[in-house]
Short mmCIF file of C-alpha atoms and ligand atoms in Angstrom, two decimals:
data_model
loop_
_atom_site.label_atom_id
_atom_site.label_comp_id
_atom_site.label_asym_id
_atom_site.label_seq_id
_atom_site.Cartn_x
_atom_site.Cartn_y
_atom_site.Cartn_z
CA MET A 1 -121.27 49.95 -16.53
CA GLU A 2 -118.15 52.05 -16.96
CA PHE A 3 -114.71 50.50 -17.08
CA VAL A 4 -111.59 52.39 -16.16
CA ALA A 5 -107.93 51.37 -16.16
CA GLU A 6 -105.84 53.01 -13.44
CA SER A 7 -102.18 52.94 -12.64
CA ARG A 8 -102.59 54.35 -9.17
CA GLY A 9 -101.76 51.80 -6.51
CA GLY A 10 -104.21 50.52 -3.93
CA ARG A 11 -102.77 52.67 -1.16
CA ARG A 12 -104.24 55.96 -2.33
CA ALA A 13 -107.37 54.70 -4.10
CA ARG A 14 -110.77 55.27 -2.41
CA THR A 15 -113.40 52.77 -3.40
CA ASP A 16 -116.64 51.18 -2.26
CA CYS A 17 -115.08 47.80 -2.70
CA ALA A 18 -111.46 46.80 -3.25
CA VAL A 19 -110.94 43.31 -4.66
CA ALA A 20 -107.70 41.97 -3.15
CA GLY A 21 -106.04 38.95 -4.60
CA VAL A 22 -104.65 36.36 -2.15
CA HIS A 23 -102.63 33.31 -3.09
CA GLU A 24 -102.72 30.13 -1.05
CA GLY A 25 -100.39 30.60 1.87
CA GLY A 26 -101.55 34.16 2.35
CA GLU A 27 -99.38 35.98 -0.23
CA LEU A 28 -101.09 39.15 -1.40
CA THR A 29 -100.67 40.72 -4.86
CA ALA A 30 -98.37 43.77 -4.74
CA GLU A 31 -101.30 46.15 -4.92
CA ALA A 32 -103.33 44.25 -2.37
CA ALA A 33 -100.32 44.41 -0.09
CA ASP A 34 -100.29 48.18 -0.55
CA LEU A 35 -103.92 48.32 0.42
CA ASP A 36 -103.26 46.14 3.49
CA ARG A 37 -100.64 48.67 4.71
CA ALA A 38 -103.07 51.51 4.23
CA LEU A 39 -105.63 49.56 6.26
CA GLY A 40 -103.20 49.01 9.15
CA ARG A 41 -102.65 45.32 8.23
CA ARG A 42 -106.23 44.38 8.79
CA ILE A 43 -106.18 42.01 5.83
CA THR A 44 -103.11 40.28 7.24
CA ARG A 45 -104.90 39.82 10.53
CA VAL A 46 -107.91 38.16 8.87
CA LEU A 47 -105.49 35.81 7.02
CA ARG A 48 -103.58 35.03 10.29
CA GLN A 49 -106.86 34.13 12.00
CA GLY A 50 -107.25 31.45 9.36
CA ASP A 51 -110.44 32.88 7.87
CA PHE A 52 -109.29 32.73 4.27
CA ALA A 53 -106.97 30.24 2.64
CA GLY A 54 -106.74 31.84 -0.80
CA ARG A 55 -108.05 28.74 -2.61
CA LEU A 56 -108.76 29.48 -6.25
CA GLY A 57 -112.30 30.73 -6.73
CA ASP A 58 -112.99 31.32 -3.03
CA THR A 59 -114.12 34.82 -1.96
CA LEU A 60 -114.70 36.48 1.38
CA LEU A 61 -116.32 39.82 1.86
CA LEU A 62 -114.93 41.98 4.66
CA PRO A 63 -117.83 44.42 4.89
CA ASP A 64 -116.61 46.89 7.53
CA LEU A 65 -112.97 47.64 7.90
CA GLY A 66 -113.46 50.98 9.57
CA PRO A 67 -111.89 54.17 8.23
CA GLY A 68 -109.55 53.80 5.31
CA PRO A 69 -109.41 53.82 1.53
CA ALA A 70 -111.97 51.02 1.06
CA ALA A 71 -115.43 50.73 2.54
CA ARG A 72 -115.23 47.02 1.88
CA VAL A 73 -112.65 44.54 0.82
CA LEU A 74 -113.40 41.38 -1.10
CA LEU A 75 -110.69 38.80 -0.68
CA ALA A 76 -110.38 36.76 -3.87
CA GLY A 77 -108.53 33.45 -3.77
CA LEU A 78 -105.88 33.06 -6.57
CA GLY A 79 -104.82 29.52 -5.73
CA SER A 80 -101.21 28.38 -5.55
CA ARG A 81 -98.65 30.91 -6.71
CA LYS A 82 -96.90 28.12 -8.66
CA GLY A 83 -100.03 27.20 -10.59
CA TRP A 84 -100.83 30.87 -11.35
CA SER A 85 -101.91 31.03 -14.95
CA ARG A 86 -104.27 32.70 -17.41
CA ARG A 87 -106.83 30.06 -16.46
CA SER A 88 -106.66 30.79 -12.75
CA TYR A 89 -106.68 34.51 -13.38
CA ARG A 90 -109.91 34.24 -15.30
CA ARG A 91 -111.32 31.78 -12.74
CA ALA A 92 -110.63 34.22 -9.92
CA LEU A 93 -112.32 37.05 -11.88
CA SER A 94 -115.30 34.89 -12.56
CA ALA A 95 -115.71 34.15 -8.92
CA ALA A 96 -115.07 37.77 -7.73
CA ALA A 97 -117.53 39.32 -10.21
CA PRO A 98 -120.82 37.94 -8.76
CA ALA A 99 -119.59 38.53 -5.20
CA VAL A 100 -118.94 42.20 -5.93
CA LEU A 101 -122.25 42.48 -7.73
CA ARG A 102 -124.06 41.03 -4.73
CA CYS A 103 -122.73 43.64 -2.29
CA GLY A 104 -123.94 47.22 -2.41
CA ALA A 105 -120.87 48.76 -3.96
CA ARG A 106 -121.30 51.26 -6.84
CA ASP A 107 -117.63 51.39 -7.52
CA ALA A 108 -115.07 48.60 -7.29
CA LEU A 109 -111.28 48.57 -7.67
CA LEU A 110 -109.58 45.35 -8.84
CA LEU A 111 -106.24 44.71 -7.22
CA LEU A 112 -105.43 41.39 -8.79
CA SER A 113 -104.38 42.19 -12.29
CA ALA A 114 -101.25 44.14 -11.48
CA GLY A 115 -98.75 41.33 -11.19
CA ASP A 116 -97.69 39.08 -14.02
CA VAL A 117 -100.12 36.58 -15.38
CA PRO A 118 -98.28 34.00 -17.47
CA GLU A 119 -98.88 34.53 -21.18
CA VAL A 120 -101.21 37.48 -20.63
CA ASP A 121 -100.11 41.04 -21.40
CA ALA A 122 -101.44 44.23 -19.82
CA TYR A 123 -104.00 44.63 -22.62
CA TYR A 124 -105.59 41.25 -22.01
CA ARG A 125 -105.28 41.39 -18.26
CA ALA A 126 -107.49 44.47 -18.25
CA ARG A 127 -109.72 43.25 -21.09
CA TYR A 128 -110.47 39.94 -19.40
CA ALA A 129 -111.31 41.69 -16.13
CA ALA A 130 -113.70 44.15 -17.71
CA GLU A 131 -115.24 41.53 -19.97
CA LEU A 132 -115.86 39.03 -17.24
CA PHE A 133 -117.41 41.66 -14.92
CA GLY A 134 -119.49 43.01 -17.76
CA GLN A 135 -120.65 39.51 -18.72
CA ALA A 136 -121.49 38.71 -15.05
CA ARG A 137 -123.60 41.85 -14.83
CA TYR A 138 -125.78 40.60 -17.74
CA GLN A 139 -129.40 39.99 -16.87
CA ILE A 140 -131.78 37.94 -19.00
CA PRO A 141 -134.61 40.07 -20.48
CA ALA A 142 -137.28 39.62 -17.83
CA LEU A 143 -140.50 38.05 -19.01
CA LYS A 144 -141.44 37.04 -15.47
CA SER A 145 -144.48 38.67 -13.90
CA GLY A 146 -144.22 40.39 -10.61
CA ARG A 147 -141.41 42.58 -9.22
CA ARG A 148 -138.40 42.96 -11.50
CA PRO A 149 -135.11 42.07 -9.89
CA LYS A 150 -133.06 45.13 -9.11
CA PRO A 151 -130.07 45.59 -11.38
CA PRO A 152 -126.79 45.40 -9.50
CA ARG A 153 -125.67 48.81 -8.17
CA LEU A 154 -122.10 48.46 -9.46
CA ASP A 155 -121.70 51.03 -12.27
CA ARG A 156 -117.92 51.50 -12.29
CA LEU A 157 -115.18 48.99 -12.39
CA ARG A 158 -111.64 50.24 -12.00
CA VAL A 159 -108.87 47.93 -13.01
CA ALA A 160 -105.53 48.68 -11.38
CA CYS A 161 -102.58 47.95 -13.68
CA ALA A 162 -98.95 47.47 -12.62
CA GLY A 163 -97.70 50.96 -13.54
CA ARG A 164 -97.51 53.87 -15.96
CA ALA A 165 -95.93 51.65 -18.62
CA ASP A 166 -99.02 49.38 -18.76
CA LEU A 167 -101.62 52.13 -18.59
CA ALA A 168 -102.19 52.79 -22.33
CA ALA A 169 -102.52 49.02 -23.08
CA ALA A 170 -104.88 48.53 -20.15
CA GLN A 171 -106.98 51.43 -21.31
CA ARG A 172 -107.31 49.95 -24.73
CA GLY A 173 -108.18 46.62 -23.08
CA VAL A 174 -111.11 48.04 -21.07
CA LEU A 175 -112.30 50.01 -24.06
CA HIS A 176 -112.42 46.93 -26.23
CA ALA A 177 -113.98 44.96 -23.43
CA ALA A 178 -116.81 47.47 -23.15
CA ALA A 179 -117.55 47.04 -26.87
CA VAL A 180 -117.38 43.24 -26.62
CA VAL A 181 -119.78 43.33 -23.62
CA ALA A 182 -122.18 45.61 -25.50
CA GLY A 183 -122.11 43.33 -28.53
CA ALA A 184 -122.33 40.12 -26.60
CA SER A 185 -125.17 41.45 -24.46
CA LEU A 186 -127.17 42.14 -27.65
CA THR A 187 -126.41 38.62 -28.79
CA ARG A 188 -127.50 37.11 -25.50
CA ASP A 189 -130.72 39.19 -25.30
CA LEU A 190 -131.68 38.09 -28.80
CA ALA A 191 -130.84 34.43 -28.23
CA ASN A 192 -132.51 34.27 -24.85
CA LEU A 193 -135.76 35.75 -26.19
CA PRO A 194 -138.41 33.09 -26.96
CA ALA A 195 -139.17 32.21 -30.57
CA ASN A 196 -142.60 33.79 -30.39
CA VAL A 197 -140.89 37.12 -29.69
CA CYS A 198 -137.63 36.82 -31.56
CA THR A 199 -138.99 36.08 -35.03
CA PRO A 200 -137.22 36.81 -38.35
CA SER A 201 -139.04 40.18 -38.46
CA HIS A 202 -137.84 40.97 -34.94
CA LEU A 203 -134.22 40.31 -35.95
CA ALA A 204 -134.77 42.59 -38.99
CA GLY A 205 -136.13 45.29 -36.70
CA VAL A 206 -133.05 45.04 -34.44
CA ALA A 207 -130.85 45.35 -37.51
CA ARG A 208 -132.75 48.49 -38.63
CA ALA A 209 -132.42 49.94 -35.11
CA LEU A 210 -128.67 49.39 -35.21
CA ALA A 211 -128.48 51.24 -38.53
CA ARG A 212 -130.45 54.15 -37.00
CA ALA A 213 -128.23 54.33 -34.00
CA HIS A 214 -124.85 54.19 -35.79
CA ARG A 215 -124.09 56.26 -38.80
CA ARG A 216 -121.53 53.80 -40.20
CA ILE A 217 -124.13 50.96 -40.33
CA ARG A 218 -126.57 50.46 -43.16
CA ALA A 219 -129.31 47.79 -43.10
CA ARG A 220 -131.19 46.33 -45.98
CA ILE A 221 -133.95 43.79 -45.44
CA LEU A 222 -135.12 41.46 -48.17
CA GLY A 223 -138.51 39.70 -48.09
CA GLU A 224 -139.68 36.53 -49.67
CA PRO A 225 -140.58 37.91 -53.10
CA GLU A 226 -137.01 39.24 -53.43
CA LEU A 227 -135.57 35.88 -52.24
CA LYS A 228 -137.59 34.16 -54.96
CA ARG A 229 -136.27 36.62 -57.56
CA LEU A 230 -132.70 35.86 -56.36
CA GLY A 231 -133.43 32.15 -56.81
CA MET A 232 -132.82 31.22 -53.20
CA GLY A 233 -134.65 27.88 -53.45
CA ALA A 234 -132.69 26.28 -50.69
CA PHE A 235 -133.36 29.06 -48.17
CA LEU A 236 -137.05 29.29 -49.16
CA SER A 237 -137.51 25.47 -48.81
CA VAL A 238 -136.78 25.79 -45.06
CA THR A 239 -139.31 28.55 -44.41
CA SER A 240 -142.10 27.03 -46.48
CA GLY A 241 -143.78 25.32 -43.57
CA SER A 242 -143.85 28.39 -41.38
CA ASP A 243 -146.45 31.21 -40.99
CA GLU A 244 -143.67 33.63 -40.09
CA PRO A 245 -142.26 35.36 -43.11
CA ALA A 246 -138.51 34.85 -43.77
CA ARG A 247 -136.08 37.70 -44.03
CA LEU A 248 -132.59 38.15 -45.44
CA ILE A 249 -130.85 40.82 -43.38
CA VAL A 250 -127.85 42.63 -44.87
CA LEU A 251 -126.02 44.86 -42.42
CA GLU A 252 -123.13 46.86 -43.76
CA TYR A 253 -120.58 48.44 -41.45
CA ARG A 254 -118.29 50.88 -43.19
CA GLY A 255 -115.44 51.85 -40.92
CA GLY A 256 -112.57 51.17 -43.34
CA LYS A 257 -111.25 52.74 -46.57
CA ALA A 258 -113.97 53.13 -49.24
CA GLY A 259 -112.47 50.60 -51.64
CA SER A 260 -111.24 48.00 -49.22
CA ALA A 261 -112.86 44.57 -49.49
CA PRO A 262 -115.11 43.71 -46.55
CA VAL A 263 -115.14 40.67 -44.35
CA ALA A 264 -118.48 38.95 -44.72
CA LEU A 265 -120.07 37.45 -41.63
CA VAL A 266 -122.87 35.02 -42.44
CA GLY A 267 -125.06 34.00 -39.41
CA LYS A 268 -127.61 31.17 -39.21
CA GLY A 269 -130.86 32.70 -38.11
CA VAL A 270 -133.30 29.86 -37.60
CA THR A 271 -135.46 31.45 -34.90
CA PHE A 272 -137.01 28.08 -34.10
CA ASP A 273 -135.86 24.72 -35.37
CA SER A 274 -138.55 22.11 -34.82
CA GLY A 275 -136.82 19.86 -37.35
CA GLY A 276 -139.69 20.42 -39.83
CA ILE A 277 -141.34 17.17 -41.13
CA SER A 278 -138.28 15.29 -39.78
CA LEU A 279 -139.48 16.48 -36.41
CA LYS A 280 -137.08 16.56 -33.44
CA ASP A 281 -137.66 14.64 -30.24
CA PRO A 282 -139.56 16.59 -27.64
CA PRO A 283 -136.87 16.70 -24.89
CA ALA A 284 -134.93 19.94 -25.02
CA MET A 285 -136.72 21.09 -28.22
CA ASP A 286 -137.19 24.47 -26.49
CA GLU A 287 -133.45 24.94 -26.84
CA MET A 288 -133.93 25.29 -30.58
CA LYS A 289 -134.91 28.86 -29.95
CA PHE A 290 -131.14 29.37 -29.68
CA ASP A 291 -130.74 28.20 -33.30
CA MET A 292 -130.44 31.82 -34.38
CA THR A 293 -127.31 32.44 -32.25
CA GLY A 294 -125.14 32.74 -35.32
CA ALA A 295 -127.35 35.57 -36.55
CA ALA A 296 -127.34 37.21 -33.15
CA ALA A 297 -123.54 36.98 -33.02
CA VAL A 298 -123.30 38.77 -36.36
CA LEU A 299 -125.51 41.61 -35.09
CA GLY A 300 -123.61 41.80 -31.80
CA THR A 301 -120.26 41.84 -33.53
CA VAL A 302 -121.31 44.63 -35.90
CA LYS A 303 -122.63 46.56 -32.89
CA ALA A 304 -119.27 46.17 -31.09
CA LEU A 305 -117.37 47.41 -34.19
CA ALA A 306 -119.62 50.39 -34.46
CA VAL A 307 -119.16 51.20 -30.76
CA LEU A 308 -115.34 51.15 -31.34
CA GLU A 309 -115.57 52.91 -34.68
CA ALA A 310 -113.23 50.22 -35.88
CA ARG A 311 -111.42 50.95 -39.13
CA ILE A 312 -112.66 48.00 -41.14
CA ASN A 313 -115.46 47.15 -43.56
CA VAL A 314 -117.76 44.31 -42.57
CA VAL A 315 -120.91 43.02 -44.14
CA GLY A 316 -123.29 40.92 -42.03
CA ILE A 317 -125.61 38.57 -43.93
CA VAL A 318 -128.32 36.90 -42.00
CA PRO A 319 -130.86 34.43 -43.48
CA ALA A 320 -133.64 34.35 -40.89
CA CYS A 321 -136.65 31.97 -40.80
CA GLU A 322 -138.42 29.28 -38.83
CA ASN A 323 -138.17 25.53 -39.59
CA MET A 324 -141.70 24.17 -39.01
CA PRO A 325 -143.86 21.20 -40.12
CA SER A 326 -147.12 21.92 -41.89
CA GLY A 327 -149.03 21.07 -45.02
CA SER A 328 -146.80 23.42 -46.96
CA ALA A 329 -143.55 22.21 -45.43
CA THR A 330 -140.75 20.68 -47.42
CA LYS A 331 -140.90 16.87 -47.34
CA PRO A 332 -138.01 14.38 -47.16
CA GLY A 333 -137.02 13.62 -50.74
CA ASP A 334 -138.00 17.02 -52.10
CA ILE A 335 -135.40 18.50 -54.45
CA VAL A 336 -134.64 22.20 -54.38
CA THR A 337 -132.48 24.50 -56.53
CA SER A 338 -130.05 26.69 -54.68
CA MET A 339 -129.13 30.25 -55.78
CA SER A 340 -125.82 28.73 -57.09
CA GLY A 341 -127.81 26.54 -59.48
CA GLN A 342 -126.78 23.33 -57.72
CA THR A 343 -129.69 21.09 -56.82
CA VAL A 344 -130.14 19.44 -53.37
CA GLU A 345 -132.22 16.46 -52.30
CA VAL A 346 -133.59 17.28 -48.86
CA LEU A 347 -133.34 13.91 -47.23
CA ASN A 348 -133.77 15.31 -43.75
CA THR A 349 -135.56 18.56 -43.17
CA ASP A 350 -133.79 18.90 -39.84
CA ALA A 351 -130.56 19.60 -41.69
CA GLU A 352 -131.92 23.01 -42.48
CA GLY A 353 -129.06 25.28 -41.41
CA ARG A 354 -126.88 24.35 -44.36
CA LEU A 355 -129.80 25.05 -46.67
CA ILE A 356 -130.28 28.65 -45.62
CA LEU A 357 -126.51 29.26 -45.32
CA CYS A 358 -125.60 28.00 -48.79
CA ASP A 359 -127.82 30.66 -50.45
CA ALA A 360 -126.52 33.33 -48.07
CA LEU A 361 -122.91 32.31 -48.86
CA THR A 362 -123.73 32.59 -52.60
CA TYR A 363 -125.26 36.02 -51.97
CA SER A 364 -122.08 37.10 -50.15
CA ARG A 365 -120.16 36.90 -53.47
CA ARG A 366 -121.61 40.23 -54.60
CA PHE A 367 -119.63 42.05 -51.96
CA ARG A 368 -116.29 40.59 -53.24
CA PRO A 369 -115.30 39.84 -49.67
CA ALA A 370 -111.70 39.44 -48.52
CA ALA A 371 -112.89 36.65 -46.32
CA VAL A 372 -116.27 35.00 -45.54
CA ILE A 373 -117.02 33.51 -42.10
CA ASP A 374 -120.20 31.75 -41.40
CA ILE A 375 -121.35 31.22 -37.84
CA ALA A 376 -123.98 28.62 -37.06
CA THR A 377 -125.39 26.27 -34.41
CA LEU A 378 -125.12 23.71 -37.19
CA THR A 379 -124.72 20.17 -35.83
CA GLY A 380 -125.32 18.07 -32.75
CA ALA A 381 -122.32 16.11 -33.97
CA CYS A 382 -120.13 19.10 -33.19
CA VAL A 383 -121.34 19.02 -29.54
CA ILE A 384 -120.47 15.30 -29.41
CA ALA A 385 -117.04 15.98 -30.82
CA LEU A 386 -115.94 19.07 -28.91
CA GLY A 387 -118.37 19.54 -26.05
CA GLN A 388 -118.99 23.06 -24.76
CA HIS A 389 -115.39 24.31 -24.61
CA HIS A 390 -114.44 24.99 -28.21
CA SER A 391 -116.36 26.02 -31.26
CA ALA A 392 -115.44 23.98 -34.32
CA ILE A 393 -113.68 25.74 -37.17
CA MET A 394 -113.50 24.35 -40.67
CA SER A 395 -111.80 26.31 -43.44
CA ASN A 396 -110.51 26.12 -47.03
CA ASN A 397 -107.67 28.49 -46.14
CA ASP A 398 -104.94 27.69 -43.63
CA ALA A 399 -104.00 31.32 -43.01
CA LEU A 400 -107.59 32.30 -42.18
CA ALA A 401 -107.99 29.25 -39.99
CA GLU A 402 -104.79 30.11 -38.07
CA GLN A 403 -105.88 33.69 -37.59
CA LEU A 404 -109.24 32.61 -36.17
CA LEU A 405 -107.61 29.99 -33.92
CA ALA A 406 -105.23 32.65 -32.62
CA ALA A 407 -108.00 35.16 -32.05
CA GLY A 408 -109.91 32.48 -30.15
CA ARG A 409 -106.96 31.67 -27.92
CA ARG A 410 -106.28 35.34 -27.18
CA SER A 411 -109.87 36.20 -26.39
CA ALA A 412 -110.47 32.98 -24.41
CA ASP A 413 -113.31 32.23 -26.83
CA SER A 414 -111.54 29.34 -28.46
CA CYS A 415 -112.16 27.15 -31.42
CA TRP A 416 -110.62 23.86 -32.58
CA ARG A 417 -110.05 22.93 -36.18
CA LEU A 418 -111.88 20.04 -37.79
CA PRO A 419 -111.52 18.77 -41.32
CA VAL A 420 -113.62 19.73 -44.30
CA GLY A 421 -113.52 18.93 -48.04
CA GLU A 422 -113.87 16.38 -50.81
CA GLU A 423 -113.79 13.15 -48.86
CA TYR A 424 -116.54 14.22 -46.54
CA PHE A 425 -118.55 15.82 -49.33
CA GLU A 426 -118.59 12.44 -51.15
CA GLN A 427 -120.74 11.09 -48.33
CA LEU A 428 -123.55 13.45 -49.51
CA LYS A 429 -124.16 11.74 -52.83
CA SER A 430 -127.67 11.47 -54.14
CA ASN A 431 -129.27 9.41 -56.91
CA PHE A 432 -131.67 12.21 -57.75
CA ALA A 433 -130.02 15.59 -57.30
CA ASP A 434 -126.50 17.03 -57.41
CA PHE A 435 -126.12 16.06 -53.80
CA ALA A 436 -128.15 15.49 -50.64
CA ASN A 437 -128.35 17.64 -47.52
CA VAL A 438 -127.33 14.80 -45.13
CA ALA A 439 -124.94 11.89 -44.93
CA GLY A 440 -124.78 9.28 -42.26
CA ARG A 441 -123.96 10.00 -38.62
CA ASP A 442 -120.19 9.59 -39.02
CA GLY A 443 -118.28 12.88 -39.05
CA GLY A 444 -121.52 14.81 -38.98
CA ALA A 445 -119.94 18.25 -38.25
CA SER A 446 -117.49 17.81 -41.12
CA THR A 447 -120.12 16.60 -43.64
CA ALA A 448 -122.28 19.58 -42.78
CA ALA A 449 -119.25 21.90 -43.34
CA SER A 450 -118.44 20.09 -46.53
CA PHE A 451 -121.92 20.78 -47.84
CA LEU A 452 -121.23 24.48 -47.35
CA TRP A 453 -117.72 24.09 -48.83
CA ARG A 454 -119.40 23.30 -52.21
CA PHE A 455 -120.76 26.86 -52.29
CA VAL A 456 -117.58 28.78 -51.47
CA ASP A 457 -115.36 27.82 -54.38
CA GLY A 458 -112.90 30.65 -54.95
CA LEU A 459 -113.71 32.40 -51.65
CA THR A 460 -111.51 32.56 -48.57
CA TRP A 461 -113.91 30.92 -46.18
CA ALA A 462 -114.22 29.65 -42.63
CA HIS A 463 -117.16 28.03 -40.86
CA LEU A 464 -117.68 28.25 -37.13
CA ASP A 465 -119.96 25.57 -35.72
CA ILE A 466 -121.06 27.01 -32.37
CA ALA A 467 -123.71 24.33 -31.46
CA GLY A 468 -121.78 23.48 -28.24
CA THR A 469 -120.68 26.95 -27.24
CA ALA A 470 -123.58 29.23 -28.10
CA TYR A 471 -125.63 28.47 -24.96
CA GLN A 472 -125.58 26.64 -21.68
CA THR A 473 -128.14 23.99 -20.70
CA GLY A 474 -129.46 22.82 -17.39
CA ALA A 475 -129.86 25.09 -14.33
CA SER A 476 -127.98 27.93 -15.95
CA LYS A 477 -129.74 27.62 -19.35
CA GLY A 478 -129.05 30.67 -21.43
CA SER A 479 -126.96 32.24 -24.24
CA THR A 480 -123.23 32.70 -23.61
CA GLY A 481 -122.68 35.48 -26.09
CA ARG A 482 -120.01 33.43 -27.88
CA PRO A 483 -118.33 33.86 -30.34
CA VAL A 484 -118.59 37.66 -30.28
CA ALA A 485 -115.30 38.10 -28.37
CA LEU A 486 -113.53 35.83 -30.88
CA LEU A 487 -114.95 37.63 -33.93
CA VAL A 488 -114.22 41.13 -32.51
CA ASP A 489 -110.68 40.08 -31.66
CA TYR A 490 -110.15 38.67 -35.18
CA LEU A 491 -111.62 41.76 -36.91
CA LEU A 492 -109.58 44.18 -34.78
CA SER A 493 -106.49 42.18 -35.62
CA ARG A 494 -107.12 43.04 -39.24
CA THR A 495 -107.28 46.79 -38.68
N1 BES B 1 -129.88 23.24 -35.04
C1 BES B 1 -129.56 21.85 -35.16
C2 BES B 1 -128.16 21.55 -34.57
C3 BES B 1 -128.04 21.59 -33.10
C4 BES B 1 -128.24 20.45 -32.36
C5 BES B 1 -127.65 22.76 -32.43
C6 BES B 1 -128.11 20.49 -31.01
C7 BES B 1 -127.52 22.74 -31.11
C8 BES B 1 -127.76 21.63 -30.31
C9 BES B 1 -129.48 21.57 -36.67
O1 BES B 1 -130.35 22.20 -37.49
C10 BES B 1 -129.80 20.07 -36.78
O2 BES B 1 -130.93 19.72 -36.47
N2 BES B 1 -128.83 19.29 -37.16
C11 BES B 1 -129.03 17.87 -37.30
C12 BES B 1 -128.38 17.42 -38.54
C13 BES B 1 -128.68 15.98 -38.93
C14 BES B 1 -130.17 15.88 -39.27
C15 BES B 1 -127.80 15.58 -40.07
C16 BES B 1 -128.34 17.20 -36.10
O3 BES B 1 -127.27 17.68 -35.68
O4 BES B 1 -128.96 16.28 -35.51
MN1 MN B 2 -132.23 21.27 -37.60
ZN1 ZN B 3 -130.97 24.01 -36.88
#
């Protein structure tokens, strides 16, 4: 889908479907009012008849308005004028997008982003609109037999901005949105695929394909013999029960100056987490195919940067494997030696994410990164603490944490800071090894992060626990594409 920002008002625009914002009480946005005049006040008549109250999230399609600039008009409720906010703006967009996609329009013109939205500038007004429509258009890779559902016809979204002054910012907004949508769609595709399709080798193949498609990307794939040579005993202990070979994927994006230190993105790529010998309970175990979303977000973010030709150096590092029980699986009590030399007593084989990440974090040092960010569906405790709204962020650097928090707020892909460090790390003590891979239930998200913290001494590091935000459960089960928007926003802010 193509996204365009336009400063031309609704009056002169011709479109298959104009989306006209209406506040409670019948107040139209300035551009929708323009359109109404061009349509001989037909929208006003519909409102006077009492057919549409403008409640936030309501929509009403007026399919045949006769001759005029718009073949259809979709009324989009904006709620009360007084409560008008970033949240209601995004909510109205989220409601309008599926309604536009359901009708037959190939081209749509948004007339609700022109006016002021509190705390949102022209760039983000346009970016949110394009991002939410792009995300709504996403379709899960179809593995259902029978007729494929037709893709929506909409192939062009035009976002009207207030005037000439806003145009350049809005154009940048839709450009960045298109890249975020491309990246997040890759992330969602990979995460939604079942674990028998999306294996570590499959992820490696996707990384190679990205490198072929974009000249600034280079991919290197390491197999198990190389991981052994590197001494990645922690990573290898997780894959030992599986018949699928593990991979370490290294994806370099070089868009910045030759000498400038890269940002390292380390993504947890457990393509299926059964728990291993510490087997998980059956209910919802299928959702552990999403346990590679951190990895998928790294690939998606690198793709978005390449689409934008962003002027930054980034290295993606993805340890990818399965966590399975078998005769060769790691057993509770086994002691493994990490690449850093520190030994770990594996008290629970279901705390596997930290074991693959610690070796990948150690590996990241060879790139002398300016900052290292790991992204992982790491703990159920994080979901208990924060629910589905915010990812957790833990960091050993306040400036980096603040930058990521700010990027999350701006991109509406937010995170919330939780503590990490010595006092939580102490809960991991072991009688037999340097430390254990689990502590008690208390503060589980922070003890997991503090395990990683032991491997990033001297690095500027942040950890994003996305266990609650990576995917939705229930009737709308599926990957959300988070936190690609957050990561792209952060990385662009560094350029
Ligand atoms: N992949 C899970 C974490 C997870 C749980 C992600 C629920 C998404 C939803 C992780 O590998 C895991 O199993 N963590 C354990 C750690 C525990 C054994 C200390 C957990 O959270 O239960
Ligand atoms: Mn686990
Ligand atoms: Zn896991």
